[in-house]
Short mmCIF file of C-alpha atoms and ligand atoms in Angstrom, two decimals:
data_model
loop_
_atom_site.label_atom_id
_atom_site.label_comp_id
_atom_site.label_asym_id
_atom_site.label_seq_id
_atom_site.Cartn_x
_atom_site.Cartn_y
_atom_site.Cartn_z
CA MET A 1 -29.18 -57.24 -31.24
CA LYS A 2 -31.46 -54.31 -31.99
CA LEU A 3 -32.34 -52.74 -35.29
CA ALA A 4 -34.54 -49.67 -35.26
CA LYS A 5 -36.74 -50.47 -38.22
CA THR A 6 -37.39 -52.71 -41.14
CA TYR A 7 -35.14 -52.16 -44.14
CA PRO A 8 -36.46 -51.21 -47.55
CA TYR A 9 -36.92 -54.23 -49.71
CA PRO A 10 -35.14 -54.57 -53.02
CA SER A 11 -37.21 -54.91 -56.16
CA SER A 12 -38.32 -58.44 -57.04
CA ALA A 13 -35.82 -58.42 -59.93
CA ALA A 14 -33.00 -57.68 -57.52
CA ILE A 15 -34.17 -60.43 -55.17
CA HIS A 16 -34.36 -62.86 -58.06
CA SER A 17 -30.82 -62.19 -59.23
CA GLN A 18 -29.50 -62.90 -55.73
CA MET A 19 -31.95 -65.65 -54.95
CA ARG A 20 -29.44 -68.23 -53.80
CA TYR A 21 -27.60 -65.78 -51.54
CA ILE A 22 -28.44 -63.78 -48.48
CA SER A 23 -28.32 -60.10 -49.37
CA LYS A 24 -27.92 -57.10 -47.10
CA ASN A 25 -31.68 -56.57 -46.94
CA ILE A 26 -32.34 -60.16 -46.00
CA PHE A 27 -29.61 -60.13 -43.36
CA LEU A 28 -30.75 -56.89 -41.72
CA ASN A 29 -34.41 -57.79 -41.86
CA THR A 30 -33.74 -61.23 -40.36
CA ILE A 31 -32.06 -59.57 -37.38
CA PHE A 32 -35.08 -57.29 -37.08
CA CYS A 33 -37.51 -60.20 -37.35
CA PRO A 34 -36.69 -63.82 -38.32
CA ALA A 35 -40.11 -64.32 -39.97
CA LEU A 36 -39.65 -61.21 -42.09
CA GLY A 37 -36.13 -62.19 -43.18
CA TRP A 38 -37.30 -65.69 -44.06
CA ARG A 39 -40.18 -64.35 -46.15
CA LEU A 40 -37.80 -62.09 -48.04
CA LYS A 41 -35.32 -64.86 -48.71
CA ASN A 42 -38.11 -67.12 -49.90
CA GLU A 43 -39.81 -64.44 -52.00
CA LYS A 44 -43.03 -64.46 -50.00
CA ILE A 45 -43.30 -60.68 -50.03
CA HIS A 46 -44.87 -59.05 -53.04
CA GLU A 47 -45.16 -55.43 -52.22
CA GLU A 48 -46.65 -52.70 -54.33
CA LEU A 49 -44.34 -49.74 -53.84
CA SER A 50 -45.94 -46.33 -53.27
CA PRO A 51 -45.15 -43.44 -55.66
CA GLY A 52 -43.15 -41.85 -52.83
CA THR A 53 -41.00 -44.96 -52.32
CA LEU A 54 -40.42 -45.36 -56.05
CA PHE A 55 -39.42 -41.71 -56.34
CA ARG A 56 -36.96 -42.01 -53.46
CA MET A 57 -35.47 -45.12 -55.06
CA GLU A 58 -35.06 -43.22 -58.34
CA GLN A 59 -33.40 -40.35 -56.52
CA GLY A 60 -31.02 -42.84 -54.90
CA LYS A 61 -30.08 -44.16 -58.35
CA GLU A 62 -29.59 -40.62 -59.69
CA ILE A 63 -27.26 -39.77 -56.79
CA GLY A 64 -25.38 -43.06 -57.27
CA LYS A 65 -24.86 -42.20 -60.94
CA LEU A 66 -23.56 -38.71 -60.09
CA ALA A 67 -21.17 -40.17 -57.50
CA ARG A 68 -19.72 -42.38 -60.22
CA GLU A 69 -19.21 -39.38 -62.51
CA LEU A 70 -16.60 -38.15 -60.03
CA HIS A 71 -14.49 -41.20 -60.98
CA PRO A 72 -14.38 -41.27 -64.79
CA ASP A 73 -11.80 -44.10 -64.68
CA GLY A 74 -14.06 -46.28 -62.51
CA ILE A 75 -14.87 -49.81 -63.66
CA PRO A 76 -18.43 -51.10 -63.17
CA ILE A 77 -18.66 -54.75 -62.12
CA SER A 78 -21.69 -55.88 -64.04
CA GLU A 79 -21.33 -59.62 -64.59
CA PRO A 80 -24.58 -61.57 -65.04
CA ASP A 81 -24.32 -63.42 -61.72
CA SER A 82 -22.85 -62.94 -58.26
CA VAL A 83 -20.17 -65.63 -58.62
CA SER A 84 -18.73 -64.05 -61.78
CA SER A 85 -18.98 -60.55 -60.27
CA ALA A 86 -17.08 -61.68 -57.16
CA ARG A 87 -14.42 -63.38 -59.29
CA VAL A 88 -13.94 -60.28 -61.51
CA THR A 89 -13.81 -58.05 -58.42
CA GLN A 90 -11.01 -60.17 -56.93
CA GLU A 91 -9.09 -59.98 -60.20
CA TYR A 92 -9.32 -56.19 -60.31
CA LEU A 93 -8.36 -55.88 -56.64
CA ARG A 94 -5.17 -57.78 -57.46
CA ASN A 95 -4.44 -55.45 -60.40
CA PRO A 96 -2.80 -52.26 -59.08
CA LYS A 97 -3.51 -50.40 -62.33
CA LYS A 98 -7.23 -50.35 -61.62
CA ARG A 99 -8.02 -47.60 -59.14
CA VAL A 100 -11.79 -47.50 -58.77
CA LEU A 101 -14.45 -50.24 -58.87
CA PHE A 102 -18.21 -49.73 -58.86
CA GLU A 103 -20.43 -52.43 -57.34
CA GLY A 104 -17.45 -54.58 -56.37
CA THR A 105 -18.92 -57.88 -55.19
CA PHE A 106 -18.00 -60.14 -52.27
CA LEU A 107 -19.20 -63.65 -51.52
CA ALA A 108 -18.78 -65.49 -48.24
CA ASP A 109 -20.65 -68.63 -47.16
CA ASN A 110 -24.21 -68.02 -48.25
CA TYR A 111 -23.87 -64.22 -48.35
CA VAL A 112 -23.39 -61.63 -51.08
CA ALA A 113 -22.49 -57.96 -50.66
CA LYS A 114 -21.81 -55.15 -53.12
CA ALA A 115 -19.82 -52.02 -52.35
CA ASP A 116 -20.94 -48.86 -54.17
CA ILE A 117 -17.34 -47.73 -54.72
CA ILE A 118 -14.01 -49.38 -53.90
CA LEU A 119 -11.23 -46.82 -54.18
CA GLN A 120 -7.50 -47.50 -54.15
CA HIS A 121 -5.78 -45.62 -51.37
CA GLY A 122 -1.99 -46.00 -51.15
CA LYS A 123 -1.41 -49.72 -50.82
CA GLY A 124 -4.94 -50.39 -49.61
CA TRP A 125 -8.52 -49.91 -50.68
CA ASP A 126 -11.33 -47.83 -49.17
CA LEU A 127 -14.96 -48.88 -49.21
CA ILE A 128 -17.42 -46.10 -50.01
CA GLU A 129 -21.18 -46.30 -49.50
CA VAL A 130 -23.12 -43.62 -51.39
CA LYS A 131 -26.40 -42.43 -49.88
CA SER A 132 -28.85 -39.82 -51.08
CA SER A 133 -29.16 -38.36 -47.57
CA VAL A 134 -27.82 -35.26 -45.90
CA LYS A 135 -27.22 -36.90 -42.51
CA GLN A 136 -25.46 -40.02 -41.32
CA SER A 137 -27.78 -42.53 -39.64
CA GLN A 138 -27.57 -45.87 -37.84
CA GLU A 139 -29.13 -47.45 -40.93
CA HIS A 140 -26.11 -46.31 -42.95
CA ILE A 141 -23.72 -47.78 -40.38
CA ASP A 142 -25.63 -51.07 -40.52
CA ASP A 143 -25.51 -51.10 -44.32
CA MET A 144 -21.75 -50.54 -44.36
CA ALA A 145 -21.16 -53.00 -41.51
CA TYR A 146 -22.86 -55.75 -43.47
CA THR A 147 -20.79 -55.05 -46.61
CA THR A 148 -17.61 -54.85 -44.55
CA LEU A 149 -18.35 -58.10 -42.75
CA VAL A 150 -18.93 -60.04 -45.98
CA ALA A 151 -15.83 -58.44 -47.52
CA LEU A 152 -13.75 -59.46 -44.48
CA LYS A 153 -15.11 -63.01 -44.55
CA SER A 154 -14.25 -63.22 -48.24
CA GLY A 155 -10.64 -62.27 -47.43
CA PHE A 156 -10.70 -58.57 -48.30
CA ARG A 157 -9.86 -56.01 -45.59
CA PRO A 158 -10.69 -52.39 -46.45
CA SER A 159 -8.32 -49.68 -45.18
CA LYS A 160 -11.07 -47.20 -44.41
CA ILE A 161 -14.85 -47.12 -44.72
CA PHE A 162 -16.52 -43.91 -45.86
CA LEU A 163 -20.07 -42.73 -46.16
CA GLN A 164 -20.59 -40.38 -49.09
CA ILE A 165 -23.65 -38.22 -48.49
CA LEU A 166 -25.08 -34.96 -49.83
CA ASP A 167 -23.64 -31.65 -48.70
CA LYS A 168 -26.26 -29.17 -47.44
CA ASN A 169 -24.03 -26.33 -48.71
CA TYR A 170 -24.45 -27.42 -52.32
CA ARG A 171 -26.41 -25.11 -54.61
CA LEU A 172 -27.57 -25.67 -58.16
CA GLY A 173 -24.90 -24.84 -60.73
CA GLN A 174 -21.92 -25.56 -58.49
CA PRO A 175 -19.33 -28.19 -59.53
CA LEU A 176 -20.45 -31.77 -59.00
CA LYS A 177 -17.83 -32.43 -56.33
CA ASN A 178 -19.57 -29.84 -54.09
CA LEU A 179 -22.68 -32.03 -54.02
CA PHE A 180 -21.03 -34.62 -51.79
CA THR A 181 -19.33 -34.82 -48.46
CA MET A 182 -17.39 -37.78 -47.04
CA VAL A 183 -17.73 -39.11 -43.50
CA ASP A 184 -15.10 -41.50 -42.14
CA CYS A 185 -17.14 -44.22 -40.42
CA THR A 186 -14.35 -46.81 -40.06
CA THR A 187 -14.56 -47.15 -36.27
CA ASP A 188 -18.36 -47.28 -35.94
CA VAL A 189 -18.67 -49.66 -38.89
CA SER A 190 -15.95 -52.00 -37.62
CA GLU A 191 -17.62 -52.25 -34.21
CA ARG A 192 -20.99 -52.95 -35.78
CA ALA A 193 -19.47 -55.52 -38.14
CA ASP A 194 -18.09 -57.29 -35.06
CA GLU A 195 -21.60 -57.44 -33.58
CA PHE A 196 -23.00 -58.72 -36.88
CA SER A 197 -20.37 -61.44 -37.09
CA ARG A 198 -21.86 -63.00 -33.93
CA VAL A 199 -25.18 -63.64 -35.71
CA PHE A 200 -23.74 -64.46 -39.13
CA GLY A 201 -24.30 -68.19 -38.77
CA GLU A 202 -27.69 -67.86 -37.08
CA VAL A 203 -29.13 -65.62 -39.81
CA ASN A 204 -27.94 -68.12 -42.41
CA ARG A 205 -29.65 -70.92 -40.46
CA ILE A 206 -32.96 -69.01 -40.23
CA ALA A 207 -32.93 -67.98 -43.89
CA SER A 208 -32.32 -71.60 -44.92
CA LEU A 209 -35.17 -73.11 -42.87
CA PRO A 210 -37.65 -75.06 -44.97
CA ASP A 211 -40.63 -73.46 -43.17
CA GLU A 212 -41.33 -69.96 -41.99
CA PRO A 213 -40.26 -69.30 -38.38
CA GLU A 214 -43.07 -68.68 -35.92
CA VAL A 215 -44.51 -65.15 -35.99
CA ARG A 216 -43.86 -63.71 -32.54
CA LEU A 217 -45.17 -60.38 -31.36
CA THR A 218 -42.28 -58.20 -30.19
CA LEU A 219 -41.67 -54.49 -29.76
CA ASN A 220 -40.24 -54.48 -33.30
CA CYS A 221 -43.72 -55.23 -34.65
CA LYS A 222 -44.69 -51.70 -33.65
CA GLN A 223 -42.32 -50.31 -36.29
CA CYS A 224 -43.07 -52.95 -38.88
CA GLU A 225 -45.01 -51.86 -41.93
CA TYR A 226 -46.51 -55.37 -42.13
CA PHE A 227 -47.98 -55.24 -38.65
CA GLU A 228 -51.63 -54.91 -39.72
CA ARG A 229 -51.20 -57.85 -42.10
CA CYS A 230 -49.05 -59.99 -39.80
CA ALA A 231 -48.84 -60.10 -36.00
CA GLY A 232 -51.56 -57.46 -35.62
CA GLU A 233 -53.93 -58.88 -38.22
CA GLU A 234 -56.61 -60.29 -35.96
CA ILE A 235 -56.21 -58.04 -32.96
CA LYS A 236 -58.79 -55.34 -32.47
CA GLU A 237 -57.61 -52.19 -30.72
CA HIS A 238 -54.00 -53.18 -30.26
CA ILE A 239 -51.93 -52.13 -27.22
CA PHE A 240 -49.51 -50.43 -29.66
CA HIS A 241 -52.20 -47.80 -30.12
CA VAL A 242 -51.93 -46.64 -26.50
CA PRO A 243 -50.13 -43.28 -26.85
CA ARG A 244 -46.57 -43.13 -25.53
CA LEU A 245 -46.80 -46.51 -23.78
CA SER A 246 -43.31 -47.09 -22.42
CA GLN A 247 -41.14 -49.93 -23.68
CA LYS A 248 -41.22 -51.50 -20.21
CA ASN A 249 -45.03 -51.42 -20.03
CA THR A 250 -45.42 -52.68 -23.59
CA GLU A 251 -43.07 -55.60 -22.93
CA SER A 252 -44.79 -56.33 -19.65
CA LEU A 253 -48.19 -56.58 -21.40
CA ILE A 254 -46.77 -58.75 -24.22
CA ALA A 255 -45.15 -61.05 -21.63
CA LYS A 256 -48.55 -61.50 -20.00
CA GLY A 257 -50.10 -62.30 -23.36
CA ILE A 258 -52.14 -59.07 -23.37
CA VAL A 259 -52.27 -57.62 -26.88
CA SER A 260 -55.67 -55.92 -26.99
CA ILE A 261 -56.52 -52.69 -25.20
CA HIS A 262 -59.74 -54.37 -24.07
CA ASP A 263 -57.69 -56.81 -21.97
CA ILE A 264 -55.50 -54.26 -20.15
CA PRO A 265 -56.25 -54.77 -16.44
CA PRO A 266 -57.85 -51.79 -14.65
CA ASN A 267 -54.93 -51.53 -12.22
CA PHE A 268 -52.21 -51.49 -14.92
CA PRO A 269 -49.95 -48.42 -14.46
CA LEU A 270 -50.94 -45.88 -17.11
CA THR A 271 -50.70 -42.10 -17.33
CA GLU A 272 -53.90 -40.05 -17.07
CA LEU A 273 -54.00 -39.55 -20.86
CA GLN A 274 -53.43 -43.26 -21.50
CA LYS A 275 -56.18 -44.19 -19.03
CA GLN A 276 -58.65 -41.86 -20.76
CA MET A 277 -57.81 -43.37 -24.15
CA VAL A 278 -58.08 -46.95 -22.86
CA GLU A 279 -61.42 -46.22 -21.17
CA CYS A 280 -62.71 -44.53 -24.31
CA ILE A 281 -61.93 -47.63 -26.39
CA LYS A 282 -63.26 -50.06 -23.80
CA CYS A 283 -66.55 -48.17 -23.41
CA GLY A 284 -66.82 -47.16 -27.09
CA THR A 285 -68.04 -43.69 -26.16
CA VAL A 286 -67.03 -40.24 -27.32
CA SER A 287 -65.99 -37.78 -24.62
CA VAL A 288 -65.24 -34.08 -24.92
CA ASP A 289 -62.94 -32.07 -22.68
CA GLY A 290 -64.44 -28.82 -21.39
CA ALA A 291 -61.42 -26.93 -22.78
CA LEU A 292 -62.74 -27.45 -26.32
CA ARG A 293 -65.37 -24.71 -25.98
CA GLU A 294 -62.73 -22.21 -24.86
CA LYS A 295 -60.42 -23.12 -27.74
CA LEU A 296 -63.20 -22.82 -30.32
CA GLU A 297 -64.24 -19.46 -28.94
CA GLU A 298 -60.76 -18.10 -29.69
CA ILE A 299 -61.50 -18.33 -33.42
CA ARG A 300 -62.25 -15.00 -35.08
CA TRP A 301 -64.55 -14.76 -38.14
CA PRO A 302 -64.29 -14.78 -41.07
CA ALA A 303 -61.95 -17.75 -40.66
CA TYR A 304 -59.44 -18.80 -43.32
CA TYR A 305 -58.78 -22.55 -43.43
CA LEU A 306 -55.28 -22.97 -44.82
CA ASP A 307 -53.35 -25.98 -46.10
CA PHE A 308 -49.97 -26.10 -47.87
CA GLU A 309 -48.37 -28.79 -49.98
CA THR A 310 -44.60 -28.78 -50.21
CA THR A 311 -41.93 -30.60 -52.12
CA MET A 312 -38.23 -31.42 -51.73
CA THR A 313 -35.68 -33.21 -53.86
CA ALA A 314 -32.17 -34.54 -53.42
CA ILE A 315 -30.83 -32.36 -56.25
CA PRO A 316 -32.37 -28.92 -55.70
CA LEU A 317 -34.90 -27.89 -58.32
CA PHE A 318 -34.08 -24.17 -58.16
CA ALA A 319 -31.23 -21.81 -57.21
CA ASP A 320 -30.82 -20.98 -53.48
CA LEU A 321 -32.24 -24.32 -52.42
CA ALA A 322 -30.09 -26.91 -50.65
CA PRO A 323 -30.55 -30.68 -51.10
CA TYR A 324 -33.85 -31.66 -49.45
CA ASP A 325 -34.87 -28.08 -48.67
CA LYS A 326 -38.63 -28.22 -48.37
CA PHE A 327 -40.58 -25.41 -50.00
CA PRO A 328 -44.29 -24.72 -50.58
CA THR A 329 -45.70 -25.41 -54.01
CA GLN A 330 -49.41 -24.88 -53.49
CA TYR A 331 -52.06 -23.89 -51.01
CA SER A 332 -55.80 -24.04 -50.57
CA ILE A 333 -57.90 -21.61 -48.54
CA HIS A 334 -61.56 -21.95 -47.62
CA ILE A 335 -63.08 -18.79 -46.18
CA CYS A 336 -66.10 -19.10 -43.85
CA ASP A 337 -68.05 -16.34 -42.13
CA ARG A 338 -69.42 -18.80 -39.56
CA CYS A 339 -68.95 -22.45 -38.69
CA GLY A 340 -69.54 -24.61 -41.77
CA HIS A 341 -70.68 -21.72 -43.98
CA ILE A 342 -68.26 -21.38 -46.89
CA LEU A 343 -68.05 -17.96 -48.54
CA GLU A 344 -65.24 -18.61 -50.96
CA HIS A 345 -62.43 -20.94 -51.99
CA ARG A 346 -59.02 -19.70 -53.15
CA ASP A 347 -56.03 -21.70 -54.23
CA TYR A 348 -52.63 -21.52 -55.85
CA LEU A 349 -50.44 -24.09 -57.57
CA ALA A 350 -46.93 -23.08 -58.63
CA ASP A 351 -45.92 -23.43 -62.27
CA PRO A 352 -43.35 -26.26 -62.02
CA SER A 353 -41.24 -24.89 -64.89
CA HIS A 354 -39.69 -22.17 -62.70
CA ASP A 355 -39.22 -20.96 -59.13
CA CYS A 356 -42.55 -19.49 -57.98
CA ARG A 357 -41.82 -19.08 -54.27
CA ARG A 358 -42.02 -15.30 -54.42
CA GLU A 359 -45.26 -15.33 -56.39
CA LEU A 360 -46.78 -17.90 -54.02
CA THR A 361 -45.82 -15.82 -50.97
CA GLU A 362 -47.23 -12.58 -52.33
CA ARG A 363 -50.45 -14.30 -53.41
CA LEU A 364 -50.73 -15.95 -50.01
CA ILE A 365 -50.42 -12.64 -48.18
CA ASN A 366 -53.07 -11.18 -50.44
CA ASP A 367 -55.43 -14.16 -50.20
CA LEU A 368 -55.22 -14.16 -46.40
CA SER A 369 -55.61 -10.39 -45.97
CA GLY A 370 -58.10 -9.54 -43.24
CA LYS A 371 -58.32 -9.97 -39.52
CA GLY A 372 -59.99 -13.37 -39.03
CA SER A 373 -58.26 -16.48 -37.71
CA ILE A 374 -56.17 -18.60 -40.05
CA ILE A 375 -56.95 -22.21 -39.23
CA SER A 376 -54.39 -24.90 -39.89
CA TYR A 377 -54.28 -28.56 -38.95
CA SER A 378 -51.00 -29.28 -37.08
CA SER A 379 -48.03 -26.93 -36.82
CA PHE A 380 -46.95 -27.53 -40.43
CA GLU A 381 -48.41 -24.28 -41.83
CA LYS A 382 -46.63 -22.34 -39.07
CA THR A 383 -43.32 -23.97 -40.06
CA VAL A 384 -43.86 -23.17 -43.75
CA ILE A 385 -44.73 -19.50 -43.13
CA THR A 386 -41.78 -19.14 -40.73
CA GLY A 387 -39.52 -20.54 -43.48
CA LEU A 388 -40.92 -17.98 -45.95
CA CYS A 389 -39.96 -15.19 -43.47
CA VAL A 390 -36.34 -16.34 -43.82
CA THR A 391 -36.50 -16.65 -47.63
CA PHE A 392 -38.16 -13.26 -48.10
CA PRO A 393 -37.07 -10.95 -45.26
CA ASP A 394 -38.72 -7.98 -47.00
CA LEU A 395 -42.11 -9.71 -46.53
CA GLU A 396 -41.41 -10.69 -42.93
CA GLU A 397 -43.76 -8.16 -41.37
CA GLU A 398 -46.78 -9.31 -43.40
CA LEU A 399 -45.88 -12.98 -42.86
CA LYS A 400 -45.50 -12.49 -39.12
CA GLY A 401 -48.98 -10.92 -39.17
CA LEU A 402 -50.27 -14.22 -40.62
CA LEU A 403 -48.44 -16.24 -37.94
CA GLU A 404 -50.19 -14.22 -35.20
CA ARG A 405 -53.59 -15.20 -36.60
CA LEU A 406 -52.90 -18.95 -36.79
CA VAL A 407 -55.06 -21.37 -34.82
CA ASP A 408 -54.25 -25.08 -34.82
CA LEU A 409 -57.46 -27.10 -35.22
CA GLU A 410 -55.65 -30.30 -34.28
CA LYS A 411 -55.23 -28.92 -30.75
CA CYS A 412 -59.04 -28.63 -30.61
CA VAL A 413 -59.42 -32.22 -31.86
CA LYS A 414 -57.10 -33.33 -29.05
CA CYS A 415 -59.87 -32.33 -26.62
CA VAL A 416 -62.01 -35.16 -28.02
CA GLN A 417 -61.65 -38.83 -27.10
CA HIS A 418 -63.15 -41.02 -29.80
CA PRO A 419 -62.80 -44.83 -29.94
CA GLN A 420 -61.90 -44.68 -33.65
CA PHE A 421 -59.06 -42.20 -33.09
CA ARG A 422 -57.00 -44.91 -31.34
CA GLY A 423 -55.00 -42.22 -29.62
CA ARG A 424 -54.09 -40.44 -32.85
CA THR A 425 -55.29 -37.13 -34.26
CA SER A 426 -54.00 -36.94 -37.84
CA ILE A 427 -56.68 -35.65 -40.20
CA LYS A 428 -56.71 -38.96 -42.12
CA ILE A 429 -57.70 -40.78 -38.89
CA VAL A 430 -60.04 -38.17 -37.46
CA LEU A 431 -62.04 -37.37 -40.60
CA PRO A 432 -63.66 -40.80 -41.14
CA ALA A 433 -64.57 -40.93 -37.43
CA LEU A 434 -66.16 -37.48 -37.19
CA VAL A 435 -67.22 -36.75 -40.79
CA PRO A 436 -67.81 -40.18 -42.37
CA ASP A 437 -69.50 -38.78 -45.49
CA LEU A 438 -66.31 -36.95 -46.56
CA SER A 439 -63.44 -39.12 -47.69
CA TYR A 440 -60.14 -39.18 -49.58
CA ASP A 441 -61.23 -42.43 -51.27
CA GLY A 442 -61.27 -42.24 -55.04
CA TYR A 443 -58.94 -39.26 -55.20
CA GLU A 444 -56.04 -39.74 -57.62
CA ILE A 445 -53.80 -37.94 -55.12
CA ALA A 446 -54.87 -38.75 -51.58
CA ASP A 447 -51.84 -38.06 -49.37
CA GLY A 448 -49.13 -35.45 -48.90
CA ASP A 449 -46.29 -37.74 -49.92
CA THR A 450 -47.86 -38.44 -53.32
CA ALA A 451 -48.57 -34.72 -53.77
CA MET A 452 -44.93 -33.94 -53.02
CA VAL A 453 -43.63 -36.51 -55.50
CA THR A 454 -46.13 -35.48 -58.19
CA TYR A 455 -44.96 -31.88 -58.13
CA ALA A 456 -41.29 -32.94 -58.14
CA LEU A 457 -41.88 -35.14 -61.21
CA MET A 458 -43.66 -32.27 -62.96
CA ALA A 459 -40.76 -29.92 -62.16
CA LYS A 460 -38.21 -32.44 -63.39
CA GLY A 461 -40.01 -32.52 -66.75
CA MET A 462 -40.94 -36.19 -66.40
CA MET A 463 -44.51 -35.83 -67.70
CA ASP A 464 -46.00 -34.89 -71.04
CA ALA A 465 -48.43 -31.96 -71.36
CA GLU A 466 -51.54 -34.14 -71.06
CA GLU A 467 -50.35 -35.88 -67.91
CA MET A 468 -49.21 -32.56 -66.43
CA GLU A 469 -52.70 -31.13 -66.82
CA GLN A 470 -54.29 -34.24 -65.29
CA LYS A 471 -51.91 -34.11 -62.30
CA ARG A 472 -52.39 -30.38 -61.89
CA ILE A 473 -56.13 -30.91 -61.49
CA ALA A 474 -55.53 -33.84 -59.10
CA LEU A 475 -53.19 -31.71 -56.94
CA LEU A 476 -55.70 -28.86 -56.75
CA ARG A 477 -58.53 -31.27 -55.84
CA TYR A 478 -56.47 -32.94 -53.12
CA CYS A 479 -55.40 -29.69 -51.45
CA MET A 480 -58.96 -28.35 -51.66
CA LEU A 481 -60.25 -31.48 -49.94
CA ASP A 482 -57.79 -30.92 -47.08
CA THR A 483 -59.21 -27.49 -46.28
CA HIS A 484 -62.79 -28.60 -46.91
CA ALA A 485 -62.16 -31.42 -44.41
CA MET A 486 -61.02 -28.82 -41.87
CA VAL A 487 -64.23 -26.81 -42.38
CA ARG A 488 -66.34 -29.92 -41.78
CA LEU A 489 -64.26 -31.03 -38.78
CA HIS A 490 -64.64 -27.60 -37.22
CA GLU A 491 -68.38 -27.82 -37.76
CA LYS A 492 -68.46 -31.24 -36.07
CA LEU A 493 -66.43 -30.00 -33.10
CA PHE A 494 -68.87 -27.13 -32.73
CA GLU A 495 -71.77 -29.63 -32.66
CA LEU A 496 -69.99 -31.80 -30.07
CA VAL A 497 -69.55 -28.81 -27.75
CA ASN A 498 -73.16 -27.76 -28.13
CA ASP A 499 -74.45 -31.32 -27.66
CA GLN A 500 -72.85 -31.26 -24.22
CA CYS A 501 -74.98 -28.35 -23.04
S1 LIG B 1 -45.36 -57.75 -37.76
FE1 LIG B 1 -43.80 -58.49 -36.34
S2 LIG B 1 -43.68 -60.70 -36.74
FE2 LIG B 1 -44.70 -59.76 -38.51
S3 LIG B 1 -43.06 -59.36 -39.99
FE3 LIG B 1 -43.36 -57.50 -38.77
S4 LIG B 1 -41.88 -57.63 -37.11
FE4 LIG B 1 -42.11 -59.69 -37.99
#
């Protein structure tokens, strides 16, 4: 049975309270990887959660709370242990006067499951899973299938199974019921629950083993966030780093016991790009495609190196935004009159107390006025400016003028093969390889996800004035480093081209 990815782990407190039982996370992770499921069940995983993960968990709780507000007569099942919760749930389910239960609990064999909402429907009951997403996913079906399976095994058969997700049509200020939409997933969930029932006993057996099952490298390891600290720990230059290596080829290499790029046989079927990357790693040399010179010569001076940070939240922060609409909150611009020669730095950070999209857009147009190239890294800046054209149609002409001047520096970097790139070209990978003296280390905010969450927390009023000022400085420093890194990368690319002459 296949699962696409590892499942988010519950907090250690949640694990502790369910310690004697197999929870949904343990079940799903055991199917994904027996060793991972066993470690979870036996509390061998102590993970520090990133600010982004913590924020998403908080948003999930906020959405769960709002979903409950739609059922003021709902009864929360909040007994101190799973056995009591399951007993109380059964009592309520037998009492026709009680219409809605929150966190109704089911126990079967060694398993525990909780349903977000159990809603009386005619003579039966519907199970409802609340998710802070705008789209249904296979993960949601798996979540509901697990709950349904445990409920069935405990003797409870739901009439229908619904997914309650966020409605993209919701706008701030509308009635709460408009925030949600219901998707009937009964058929998909029932089929998946059938599949799960075939491994019910086996997962229980694995989770109850006295010792950890053997760690075996599989395709799943590629998606596993523990890879570098588990199956991939001692392998230098792993085959998973070969770009777009097909499932068939990956499995064929694993079956032959080949896990390092250095051991891929010369006659192994690879695409031209894959061969170049493999050769680059095996030889440890940097190679530059002749097309790089041409691409760099397209850049017009003075060049404007541009980077945006954006944010998005489940409950929109401002009017006209839908749940999870992404919008720009800040930018940094370095202006150079020749490669590596900085003339000026400009930046903008929106005041989180109100909607500054218009102000940001007008400032951006002004700060980028001129004829030189606007250099971005990836297509993200293009997407953001295109989105602003839709938000502010009266500024479309000026914004389209900016789009015409955009040059993607990442496309230039793709002309370089470097053993440290490992087939990737994100700025966080490329920078230490090409410009080792410039680093994100030591920065309070050092990635886009943290920047996004920081702004959202500021806008939600979750910081005092002192912390706000500290974070404001950290956000400005981070965004400035992004464009400074682009200036230095450009300079390095220029050197690489000239070294070839
Ligand atoms: S790296 Fe592989 S073996 Fe290790 S926990 Fe992840 S999926 Fe399991």
